[in-house]
Amino acid sequence: MVRRVLLISNVPQHYRIPLFNELNRQLKEKNMELKVVFGSKGYKRRKFTLDFSEIKFNYEILKSIKIHFGNTEKTFFTYSGINQVISEFKPDKIIVSGFSIATVKIWLRSFFFRRIDYVIWSGALDFPGRLDSWFRKFERRFLIKRASAFVAYGSKAKEYLVKMGAPSEKVYIAINTVDTKFFFQETNKIRAAIKQPEKKHFIYIGYLVPRKNVSKLIEIIEQLSKTRNDFVLDILGDGNEKQLLEKMVAEKKLDDVIKFHGFIQKNDLPKYLAASICFLFQTDFDVWGLVVNEAMAAGIPVMSSYNAGATYDLIKDGETGFAVDYNNQSDVLKKINSLLDNLVLAESMGKNAEVFIAKNASIEISAGGLLESVLLE
């Protein structure tokens, strides 16, 4: 008899489609059927172009109402119709993203229908200064209590789940990742065909919003520009702070040093990555930071903030990049200068990063973690 797995996610995203395709393949090998339900087709701040023809699994998109709390970063979906989907599909296991409204609906359903085996897939972190309300903690503990298993983005996300009451032995890690083969192949193809620019390029990719606090990075680059002029920082991304950051760069007369390129689609990222010697990932908080995976897969070392979950699982300090505190300007400047002065070192660390990602953070490995969670009896 074919067993059925229902996976509930927010919206179709270019970095999740390859993962779900691979999970679908692995489940078929176990005589299991996958269906993915998305809360909505998309939302405002998502600018990427998605080719739906790349989807190789059964899926359905619900007509959810979108709820915004203050800004588009905090968008929630009602998952309208999810109970009907469950009744019709009759899944043996449900994987649900985080502590969403969908998770609450499944938790409630478990009291009135046959016992539902649901798996919580979460990247939530217990970061310094986290001020969860008593109700939020109470709610999450109850959602966790009835779950049959858990999947964490990485080691820090697992720590959070265990702290909230999940049994450690039931928490699997499906390393949060992207289509690493794409970034490896396409970037190296371009790198082999182009002449490296005269000035050394650093790169930042991210959503330009207050929690990323890219102004810290600009201040560091300002200090660096006072001692040398052999580099450029390329900033890729859009967001409600973009104009403010551009004004800051103009006022500091850094237009020749810092270049804004706006939002760049996935297929165009490799040409920027191929010209870079290091990825500078400043953030004040990221549950993960998939751009770290992208850069490392492309053979670029990453100077990654301690405030990103990815740092703890992907950065081997001094080998695949550097784990840094961007508040410590002198330390960051020292490390940046070391790469500018030693391109052989930068290239060696990039190769280490490339190899590490291939061995530890591939789509196949991530899908394997999800598979383990649904195989648990």
mmCIF file of C-alpha atoms in Angstrom:
data_model
loop_
_atom_site.group_PDB
_atom_site.id
_atom_site.type_symbol
_atom_site.label_atom_id
_atom_site.label_comp_id
_atom_site.label_asym_id
_atom_site.label_seq_id
_atom_site.Cartn_x
_atom_site.Cartn_y
_atom_site.Cartn_z
ATOM 1 C CA MET A 1 0.000 0.000 0.000
ATOM 2 C CA VAL A 2 1.272 3.461 -0.931
ATOM 3 C CA ARG A 3 1.736 5.749 2.065
ATOM 4 C CA ARG A 4 0.983 9.432 1.595
ATOM 5 C CA VAL A 5 2.917 12.479 2.771
ATOM 6 C CA LEU A 6 1.447 15.971 2.754
ATOM 7 C CA LEU A 7 3.894 18.882 3.001
ATOM 8 C CA ILE A 8 2.488 22.332 3.816
ATOM 9 C CA SER A 9 4.557 25.405 2.921
ATOM 10 C CA ASN A 10 3.907 29.129 2.573
ATOM 11 C CA VAL A 11 4.506 29.982 -1.126
ATOM 12 C CA PRO A 12 6.300 28.338 -4.079
ATOM 13 C CA GLN A 13 9.908 29.548 -3.946
ATOM 14 C CA HIS A 14 12.760 28.968 -6.387
ATOM 15 C CA TYR A 15 15.044 27.568 -3.695
ATOM 16 C CA ARG A 16 12.435 25.109 -2.393
ATOM 17 C CA ILE A 17 11.298 23.611 -5.715
ATOM 18 C CA PRO A 18 14.518 21.575 -6.263
ATOM 19 C CA LEU A 19 14.289 20.328 -2.663
ATOM 20 C CA PHE A 20 10.685 19.198 -3.047
ATOM 21 C CA ASN A 21 11.520 17.568 -6.391
ATOM 22 C CA GLU A 22 14.281 15.576 -4.686
ATOM 23 C CA LEU A 23 12.084 14.699 -1.693
ATOM 24 C CA ASN A 24 9.446 13.467 -4.145
ATOM 25 C CA ARG A 25 12.060 11.232 -5.806
ATOM 26 C CA GLN A 26 13.290 9.806 -2.496
ATOM 27 C CA LEU A 27 9.745 9.157 -1.262
ATOM 28 C CA LYS A 28 8.862 7.305 -4.467
ATOM 29 C CA GLU A 29 11.791 4.978 -3.810
ATOM 30 C CA LYS A 30 10.103 4.126 -0.494
ATOM 31 C CA ASN A 31 6.728 3.581 -2.199
ATOM 32 C CA MET A 32 5.410 6.852 -0.766
ATOM 33 C CA GLU A 33 3.444 9.631 -2.458
ATOM 34 C CA LEU A 34 4.071 13.362 -1.918
ATOM 35 C CA LYS A 35 1.668 16.251 -2.220
ATOM 36 C CA VAL A 36 2.743 19.822 -1.468
ATOM 37 C CA VAL A 37 0.210 22.464 -0.446
ATOM 38 C CA PHE A 38 1.159 26.135 -0.629
ATOM 39 C CA GLY A 39 -0.666 28.751 1.415
ATOM 40 C CA SER A 40 -0.605 31.222 -1.460
ATOM 41 C CA LYS A 41 0.939 31.748 -4.892
ATOM 42 C CA GLY A 42 3.145 34.538 -3.591
ATOM 43 C CA TYR A 43 3.348 37.806 -1.710
ATOM 44 C CA LYS A 44 4.492 41.334 -2.315
ATOM 45 C CA ARG A 45 8.166 41.299 -1.379
ATOM 46 C CA ARG A 46 8.966 38.160 -3.402
ATOM 47 C CA LYS A 47 10.359 39.413 -6.721
ATOM 48 C CA PHE A 48 11.910 36.249 -8.108
ATOM 49 C CA THR A 49 10.605 34.703 -11.315
ATOM 50 C CA LEU A 50 9.415 31.132 -10.850
ATOM 51 C CA ASP A 51 9.187 28.607 -13.671
ATOM 52 C CA PHE A 52 6.295 26.347 -12.653
ATOM 53 C CA SER A 53 7.305 23.849 -15.339
ATOM 54 C CA GLU A 54 10.235 22.897 -13.080
ATOM 55 C CA ILE A 55 7.816 21.442 -10.519
ATOM 56 C CA LYS A 56 7.873 17.631 -10.696
ATOM 57 C CA PHE A 57 5.602 16.873 -7.731
ATOM 58 C CA ASN A 58 1.874 16.997 -7.077
ATOM 59 C CA TYR A 59 0.900 20.365 -5.605
ATOM 60 C CA GLU A 60 -2.010 22.633 -4.813
ATOM 61 C CA ILE A 61 -2.148 26.366 -4.070
ATOM 62 C CA LEU A 62 -4.736 27.509 -1.532
ATOM 63 C CA LYS A 63 -6.610 30.807 -1.716
ATOM 64 C CA SER A 64 -5.410 32.103 1.631
ATOM 65 C CA ILE A 65 -6.079 35.519 3.054
ATOM 66 C CA LYS A 66 -2.776 37.306 3.666
ATOM 67 C CA ILE A 67 -2.325 38.996 7.021
ATOM 68 C CA HIS A 68 0.389 41.650 7.423
ATOM 69 C CA PHE A 69 1.711 42.759 10.803
ATOM 70 C CA GLY A 70 3.387 46.119 10.258
ATOM 71 C CA ASN A 71 5.438 45.174 7.171
ATOM 72 C CA THR A 72 5.698 42.591 4.379
ATOM 73 C CA GLU A 73 8.394 40.697 6.286
ATOM 74 C CA LYS A 74 5.648 39.589 8.682
ATOM 75 C CA THR A 75 3.146 38.026 6.323
ATOM 76 C CA PHE A 76 0.874 35.235 7.518
ATOM 77 C CA PHE A 77 -1.510 33.023 5.551
ATOM 78 C CA THR A 78 -4.845 31.623 6.709
ATOM 79 C CA TYR A 79 -4.408 28.332 4.765
ATOM 80 C CA SER A 80 -8.085 28.377 3.843
ATOM 81 C CA GLY A 81 -9.225 24.949 2.685
ATOM 82 C CA ILE A 82 -6.388 22.972 4.303
ATOM 83 C CA ASN A 83 -8.831 20.765 6.239
ATOM 84 C CA GLN A 84 -10.593 19.808 3.013
ATOM 85 C CA VAL A 85 -7.267 18.907 1.403
ATOM 86 C CA ILE A 86 -6.399 16.680 4.379
ATOM 87 C CA SER A 87 -9.816 14.975 4.243
ATOM 88 C CA GLU A 88 -9.465 14.259 0.516
ATOM 89 C CA PHE A 89 -5.767 13.300 0.376
ATOM 90 C CA LYS A 90 -5.824 11.291 3.631
ATOM 91 C CA PRO A 91 -2.092 11.630 4.413
ATOM 92 C CA ASP A 92 -0.265 9.199 6.682
ATOM 93 C CA LYS A 93 2.199 11.956 7.597
ATOM 94 C CA ILE A 94 2.040 15.746 7.411
ATOM 95 C CA ILE A 95 5.115 17.981 7.317
ATOM 96 C CA VAL A 96 4.170 21.541 8.200
ATOM 97 C CA SER A 97 6.378 24.630 8.150
ATOM 98 C CA GLY A 98 7.103 26.153 11.531
ATOM 99 C CA PHE A 99 4.455 27.350 13.950
ATOM 100 C CA SER A 100 2.109 28.745 11.334
ATOM 101 C CA ILE A 101 -1.672 29.015 11.236
ATOM 102 C CA ALA A 102 -1.581 25.726 9.301
ATOM 103 C CA THR A 103 0.205 24.067 12.236
ATOM 104 C CA VAL A 104 -2.451 25.351 14.638
ATOM 105 C CA LYS A 105 -5.234 24.024 12.374
ATOM 106 C CA ILE A 106 -3.619 20.576 12.209
ATOM 107 C CA TRP A 107 -3.090 20.572 15.984
ATOM 108 C CA LEU A 108 -6.792 21.372 16.529
ATOM 109 C CA ARG A 109 -7.832 18.746 13.983
ATOM 110 C CA SER A 110 -5.853 16.107 15.872
ATOM 111 C CA PHE A 111 -8.303 16.377 18.786
ATOM 112 C CA PHE A 112 -11.425 15.728 16.710
ATOM 113 C CA PHE A 113 -10.339 13.255 14.051
ATOM 114 C CA ARG A 114 -8.083 10.214 13.968
ATOM 115 C CA ARG A 115 -4.647 10.834 15.404
ATOM 116 C CA ILE A 116 -2.648 12.846 12.880
ATOM 117 C CA ASP A 117 1.075 12.290 12.625
ATOM 118 C CA TYR A 118 2.452 15.733 11.931
ATOM 119 C CA VAL A 119 6.071 16.820 11.682
ATOM 120 C CA ILE A 120 7.078 20.406 12.490
ATOM 121 C CA TRP A 121 9.744 21.730 10.097
ATOM 122 C CA SER A 122 11.307 24.781 11.736
ATOM 123 C CA GLY A 123 14.191 27.213 11.523
ATOM 124 C CA ALA A 124 13.266 29.187 14.657
ATOM 125 C CA LEU A 125 16.224 30.154 16.873
ATOM 126 C CA ASP A 126 16.683 31.076 20.499
ATOM 127 C CA PHE A 127 18.717 34.166 19.667
ATOM 128 C CA PRO A 128 20.115 36.601 22.293
ATOM 129 C CA GLY A 129 17.522 39.142 23.332
ATOM 130 C CA ARG A 130 14.587 37.074 22.061
ATOM 131 C CA LEU A 131 11.490 38.343 23.877
ATOM 132 C CA ASP A 132 8.734 35.832 23.162
ATOM 133 C CA SER A 133 5.445 36.500 24.921
ATOM 134 C CA TRP A 134 4.217 33.917 27.428
ATOM 135 C CA PHE A 135 1.382 33.099 25.020
ATOM 136 C CA ARG A 136 3.755 32.425 22.133
ATOM 137 C CA LYS A 137 5.843 30.070 24.284
ATOM 138 C CA PHE A 138 2.699 28.379 25.594
ATOM 139 C CA GLU A 139 1.322 27.914 22.071
ATOM 140 C CA ARG A 140 4.554 26.484 20.680
ATOM 141 C CA ARG A 141 4.979 24.046 23.538
ATOM 142 C CA PHE A 142 1.474 22.715 22.926
ATOM 143 C CA LEU A 143 2.033 22.404 19.164
ATOM 144 C CA ILE A 144 5.298 20.571 19.854
ATOM 145 C CA LYS A 145 3.707 18.244 22.412
ATOM 146 C CA ARG A 146 1.425 16.534 19.872
ATOM 147 C CA ALA A 147 3.926 16.400 16.985
ATOM 148 C CA SER A 148 5.319 12.977 16.041
ATOM 149 C CA ALA A 149 8.713 14.299 14.884
ATOM 150 C CA PHE A 150 10.614 17.483 14.049
ATOM 151 C CA VAL A 151 12.908 18.758 11.327
ATOM 152 C CA ALA A 152 15.338 21.598 12.026
ATOM 153 C CA TYR A 153 17.178 23.841 9.544
ATOM 154 C CA GLY A 154 20.430 23.318 11.461
ATOM 155 C CA SER A 155 22.035 22.820 14.867
ATOM 156 C CA LYS A 156 20.779 26.089 16.404
ATOM 157 C CA ALA A 157 17.211 25.413 15.267
ATOM 158 C CA LYS A 158 17.435 21.950 16.844
ATOM 159 C CA GLU A 159 18.579 23.522 20.134
ATOM 160 C CA TYR A 160 15.499 25.754 20.100
ATOM 161 C CA LEU A 161 13.092 22.872 19.450
ATOM 162 C CA VAL A 162 14.614 20.827 22.275
ATOM 163 C CA LYS A 163 14.443 23.811 24.618
ATOM 164 C CA MET A 164 10.733 24.153 23.794
ATOM 165 C CA GLY A 165 10.083 20.521 24.688
ATOM 166 C CA ALA A 166 10.852 18.419 21.589
ATOM 167 C CA PRO A 167 12.598 15.107 22.416
ATOM 168 C CA SER A 168 16.136 15.379 21.032
ATOM 169 C CA GLU A 169 16.002 11.913 19.466
ATOM 170 C CA LYS A 170 12.961 12.928 17.403
ATOM 171 C CA VAL A 171 14.566 16.066 15.955
ATOM 172 C CA TYR A 172 16.136 15.496 12.530
ATOM 173 C CA ILE A 173 18.243 18.010 10.657
ATOM 174 C CA ALA A 174 17.436 18.756 7.032
ATOM 175 C CA ILE A 175 20.164 21.296 6.453
ATOM 176 C CA ASN A 176 18.612 24.430 5.000
ATOM 177 C CA THR A 177 19.945 24.762 1.489
ATOM 178 C CA VAL A 178 19.512 25.686 -2.171
ATOM 179 C CA ASP A 179 20.251 24.111 -5.537
ATOM 180 C CA THR A 180 23.990 24.046 -4.807
ATOM 181 C CA LYS A 181 24.844 22.289 -8.086
ATOM 182 C CA PHE A 182 23.412 25.218 -10.041
ATOM 183 C CA PHE A 183 25.607 27.772 -8.252
ATOM 184 C CA PHE A 184 28.688 25.540 -8.500
ATOM 185 C CA GLN A 185 28.297 24.775 -12.200
ATOM 186 C CA GLU A 186 27.113 28.145 -13.483
ATOM 187 C CA THR A 187 29.566 30.259 -11.488
ATOM 188 C CA ASN A 188 32.570 28.141 -12.427
ATOM 189 C CA LYS A 189 31.516 28.176 -16.075
ATOM 190 C CA ILE A 190 31.471 31.993 -16.065
ATOM 191 C CA ARG A 191 34.629 32.247 -13.955
ATOM 192 C CA ALA A 192 36.556 30.190 -16.504
ATOM 193 C CA ALA A 193 35.373 32.374 -19.379
ATOM 194 C CA ILE A 194 35.858 35.890 -17.985
ATOM 195 C CA LYS A 195 38.849 38.003 -17.174
ATOM 196 C CA GLN A 196 38.895 38.920 -13.499
ATOM 197 C CA PRO A 197 38.233 42.645 -12.894
ATOM 198 C CA GLU A 198 41.147 44.940 -12.133
ATOM 199 C CA LYS A 199 39.722 45.797 -8.728
ATOM 200 C CA LYS A 200 38.881 43.043 -6.260
ATOM 201 C CA HIS A 201 35.162 42.631 -5.699
ATOM 202 C CA PHE A 202 33.336 41.827 -2.489
ATOM 203 C CA ILE A 203 29.647 41.010 -2.637
ATOM 204 C CA TYR A 204 26.595 41.338 -0.412
ATOM 205 C CA ILE A 205 23.240 39.753 -1.369
ATOM 206 C CA GLY A 206 20.150 40.312 0.721
ATOM 207 C CA TYR A 207 16.861 42.003 1.403
ATOM 208 C CA LEU A 208 17.615 45.603 2.364
ATOM 209 C CA VAL A 209 15.552 46.029 5.515
ATOM 210 C CA PRO A 210 16.336 47.282 9.058
ATOM 211 C CA ARG A 211 17.105 43.849 10.565
ATOM 212 C CA LYS A 212 19.864 43.307 7.980
ATOM 213 C CA ASN A 213 21.440 46.615 9.114
ATOM 214 C CA VAL A 214 23.623 46.935 6.005
ATOM 215 C CA SER A 215 24.662 50.395 7.227
ATOM 216 C CA LYS A 216 27.168 48.586 9.500
ATOM 217 C CA LEU A 217 28.788 47.076 6.435
ATOM 218 C CA ILE A 218 28.890 50.465 4.703
ATOM 219 C CA GLU A 219 30.650 51.984 7.717
ATOM 220 C CA ILE A 220 33.295 49.255 7.595
ATOM 221 C CA ILE A 221 33.834 49.801 3.876
ATOM 222 C CA GLU A 222 34.175 53.538 4.556
ATOM 223 C CA GLN A 223 37.014 52.834 6.975
ATOM 224 C CA LEU A 224 38.659 50.452 4.521
ATOM 225 C CA SER A 225 38.492 53.035 1.742
ATOM 226 C CA LYS A 226 40.621 55.401 3.826
ATOM 227 C CA THR A 227 43.607 53.050 3.561
ATOM 228 C CA ARG A 228 43.248 51.475 0.101
ATOM 229 C CA ASN A 229 41.371 51.799 -3.194
ATOM 230 C CA ASP A 230 41.847 48.405 -4.840
ATOM 231 C CA PHE A 231 38.380 46.995 -4.131
ATOM 232 C CA VAL A 232 34.643 47.379 -4.802
ATOM 233 C CA LEU A 233 31.610 46.192 -2.828
ATOM 234 C CA ASP A 234 28.646 45.064 -4.942
ATOM 235 C CA ILE A 235 25.306 45.185 -3.092
ATOM 236 C CA LEU A 236 22.588 43.035 -4.650
ATOM 237 C CA GLY A 237 19.051 43.292 -3.360
ATOM 238 C CA ASP A 238 16.039 45.504 -2.872
ATOM 239 C CA GLY A 239 13.960 46.563 0.107
ATOM 240 C CA ASN A 240 12.543 49.552 1.938
ATOM 241 C CA GLU A 241 15.997 50.684 3.113
ATOM 242 C CA LYS A 242 17.593 50.735 -0.337
ATOM 243 C CA GLN A 243 17.118 54.472 -0.960
ATOM 244 C CA LEU A 244 18.304 55.317 2.556
ATOM 245 C CA LEU A 245 21.461 53.240 2.054
ATOM 246 C CA GLU A 246 22.095 54.778 -1.367
ATOM 247 C CA LYS A 247 21.805 58.239 0.197
ATOM 248 C CA MET A 248 24.226 57.206 2.944
ATOM 249 C CA VAL A 249 26.767 56.038 0.346
ATOM 250 C CA ALA A 250 26.389 59.255 -1.648
ATOM 251 C CA GLU A 251 26.852 61.442 1.444
ATOM 252 C CA LYS A 252 30.002 59.548 2.373
ATOM 253 C CA LYS A 253 31.241 59.933 -1.233
ATOM 254 C CA LEU A 254 31.591 56.177 -1.628
ATOM 255 C CA ASP A 255 29.858 55.901 -5.012
ATOM 256 C CA ASP A 256 33.036 54.590 -6.649
ATOM 257 C CA VAL A 257 33.521 51.993 -3.936
ATOM 258 C CA ILE A 258 29.978 50.702 -3.274
ATOM 259 C CA LYS A 259 27.706 49.774 -6.179
ATOM 260 C CA PHE A 260 23.995 49.011 -5.844
ATOM 261 C CA HIS A 261 22.585 46.594 -8.433
ATOM 262 C CA GLY A 262 19.025 46.101 -7.163
ATOM 263 C CA PHE A 263 17.227 42.771 -7.118
ATOM 264 C CA ILE A 264 18.914 40.113 -9.259
ATOM 265 C CA GLN A 265 17.163 36.956 -10.437
ATOM 266 C CA LYS A 266 18.729 33.591 -9.537
ATOM 267 C CA ASN A 267 19.944 32.886 -13.081
ATOM 268 C CA ASP A 268 21.888 36.168 -13.157
ATOM 269 C CA LEU A 269 23.597 35.792 -9.762
ATOM 270 C CA PRO A 270 26.523 33.616 -10.968
ATOM 271 C CA LYS A 271 28.070 36.423 -13.058
ATOM 272 C CA TYR A 272 28.343 38.583 -9.925
ATOM 273 C CA LEU A 273 29.567 35.698 -7.787
ATOM 274 C CA ALA A 274 32.193 34.756 -10.372
ATOM 275 C CA ALA A 275 33.805 38.204 -10.083
ATOM 276 C CA SER A 276 33.904 38.187 -6.254
ATOM 277 C CA ILE A 277 36.634 37.129 -3.833
ATOM 278 C CA CYS A 278 34.453 37.083 -0.701
ATOM 279 C CA PHE A 279 30.831 37.371 0.426
ATOM 280 C CA LEU A 280 30.281 39.828 3.300
ATOM 281 C CA PHE A 281 27.150 38.736 5.152
ATOM 282 C CA GLN A 282 26.137 41.302 7.739
ATOM 283 C CA THR A 283 22.800 40.773 9.448
ATOM 284 C CA ASP A 284 21.376 41.557 12.856
ATOM 285 C CA PHE A 285 19.187 38.448 12.618
ATOM 286 C CA ASP A 286 18.553 35.617 10.140
ATOM 287 C CA VAL A 287 17.133 32.253 11.107
ATOM 288 C CA TRP A 288 19.460 30.892 8.423
ATOM 289 C CA GLY A 289 20.704 32.930 5.426
ATOM 290 C CA LEU A 290 20.522 30.868 2.223
ATOM 291 C CA VAL A 291 22.754 33.375 0.445
ATOM 292 C CA VAL A 292 25.610 31.846 2.473
ATOM 293 C CA ASN A 293 24.917 28.468 0.830
ATOM 294 C CA GLU A 294 24.802 30.095 -2.597
ATOM 295 C CA ALA A 295 28.123 31.894 -2.195
ATOM 296 C CA MET A 296 29.936 28.875 -0.750
ATOM 297 C CA ALA A 297 28.593 26.570 -3.479
ATOM 298 C CA ALA A 298 29.962 29.110 -5.976
ATOM 299 C CA GLY A 299 33.436 28.747 -4.445
ATOM 300 C CA ILE A 300 33.501 31.989 -2.469
ATOM 301 C CA PRO A 301 34.522 32.266 1.204
ATOM 302 C CA VAL A 302 31.941 33.953 3.432
ATOM 303 C CA MET A 303 32.519 36.430 6.224
ATOM 304 C CA SER A 304 29.300 35.572 8.038
ATOM 305 C CA SER A 305 27.673 37.269 11.021
ATOM 306 C CA TYR A 306 27.155 35.349 14.254
ATOM 307 C CA ASN A 307 23.543 36.548 13.977
ATOM 308 C CA ALA A 308 22.782 34.074 11.154
ATOM 309 C CA GLY A 309 21.864 30.468 11.867
ATOM 310 C CA ALA A 310 23.853 29.275 8.829
ATOM 311 C CA THR A 311 27.100 30.498 10.392
ATOM 312 C CA TYR A 312 27.101 27.744 13.013
ATOM 313 C CA ASP A 313 26.685 24.881 10.536
ATOM 314 C CA LEU A 314 28.484 26.101 7.416
ATOM 315 C CA ILE A 315 31.364 28.353 8.476
ATOM 316 C CA LYS A 316 34.549 26.592 9.533
ATOM 317 C CA ASP A 317 36.454 29.607 10.788
ATOM 318 C CA GLY A 318 39.594 30.223 8.755
ATOM 319 C CA GLU A 319 38.771 27.347 6.397
ATOM 320 C CA THR A 320 35.494 28.019 4.552
ATOM 321 C CA GLY A 321 35.267 31.636 5.677
ATOM 322 C CA PHE A 322 35.111 33.633 8.884
ATOM 323 C CA ALA A 323 32.477 33.852 11.618
ATOM 324 C CA VAL A 324 32.486 37.510 12.660
ATOM 325 C CA ASP A 325 30.803 40.176 14.730
ATOM 326 C CA TYR A 326 30.309 43.168 12.421
ATOM 327 C CA ASN A 327 30.214 45.405 15.499
ATOM 328 C CA ASN A 328 33.926 44.628 15.872
ATOM 329 C CA GLN A 329 35.146 46.789 13.001
ATOM 330 C CA SER A 330 38.853 46.273 13.645
ATOM 331 C CA ASP A 331 38.532 42.479 13.492
ATOM 332 C CA VAL A 332 36.435 42.558 10.318
ATOM 333 C CA LEU A 333 38.838 45.015 8.658
ATOM 334 C CA LYS A 334 41.783 42.806 9.589
ATOM 335 C CA LYS A 335 40.155 39.790 7.931
ATOM 336 C CA ILE A 336 39.102 41.754 4.830
ATOM 337 C CA ASN A 337 42.639 43.089 4.428
ATOM 338 C CA SER A 338 44.069 39.574 4.786
ATOM 339 C CA LEU A 339 42.023 38.439 1.767
ATOM 340 C CA LEU A 340 42.784 41.542 -0.293
ATOM 341 C CA ASP A 341 46.495 41.034 0.346
ATOM 342 C CA ASN A 342 46.437 37.295 -0.308
ATOM 343 C CA LEU A 343 44.224 36.215 -3.203
ATOM 344 C CA VAL A 344 45.686 32.703 -3.008
ATOM 345 C CA LEU A 345 44.242 32.450 0.510
ATOM 346 C CA ALA A 346 40.857 33.723 -0.667
ATOM 347 C CA GLU A 347 40.812 31.213 -3.521
ATOM 348 C CA SER A 348 41.859 28.349 -1.228
ATOM 349 C CA MET A 349 39.116 29.163 1.280
ATOM 350 C CA GLY A 350 36.628 29.385 -1.590
ATOM 351 C CA LYS A 351 37.586 25.895 -2.756
ATOM 352 C CA ASN A 352 37.189 24.619 0.813
ATOM 353 C CA ALA A 353 33.748 26.216 0.960
ATOM 354 C CA GLU A 354 32.744 24.639 -2.343
ATOM 355 C CA VAL A 355 33.803 21.165 -1.207
ATOM 356 C CA PHE A 356 32.183 21.549 2.214
ATOM 357 C CA ILE A 357 28.814 22.520 0.746
ATOM 358 C CA ALA A 358 28.873 19.627 -1.745
ATOM 359 C CA LYS A 359 29.558 17.143 1.076
ATOM 360 C CA ASN A 360 27.331 18.573 3.787
ATOM 361 C CA ALA A 361 24.594 20.797 2.375
ATOM 362 C CA SER A 362 23.349 19.357 -0.896
ATOM 363 C CA ILE A 363 19.679 19.113 -1.872
ATOM 364 C CA GLU A 364 19.955 15.321 -1.572
ATOM 365 C CA ILE A 365 21.187 15.525 2.037
ATOM 366 C CA SER A 366 18.467 18.009 3.004
ATOM 367 C CA ALA A 367 15.701 15.897 1.468
ATOM 368 C CA GLY A 368 17.143 12.903 3.325
ATOM 369 C CA GLY A 369 16.572 14.662 6.644
ATOM 370 C CA LEU A 370 12.918 15.277 5.767
ATOM 371 C CA LEU A 371 12.560 11.669 4.663
ATOM 372 C CA GLU A 372 13.923 10.380 7.983
ATOM 373 C CA SER A 373 11.300 12.332 9.898
ATOM 374 C CA VAL A 374 8.373 10.730 8.059
ATOM 375 C CA LEU A 375 9.845 7.231 8.303
ATOM 376 C CA LEU A 376 9.834 7.460 12.113
ATOM 377 C CA GLU A 377 7.152 5.178 13.525
#
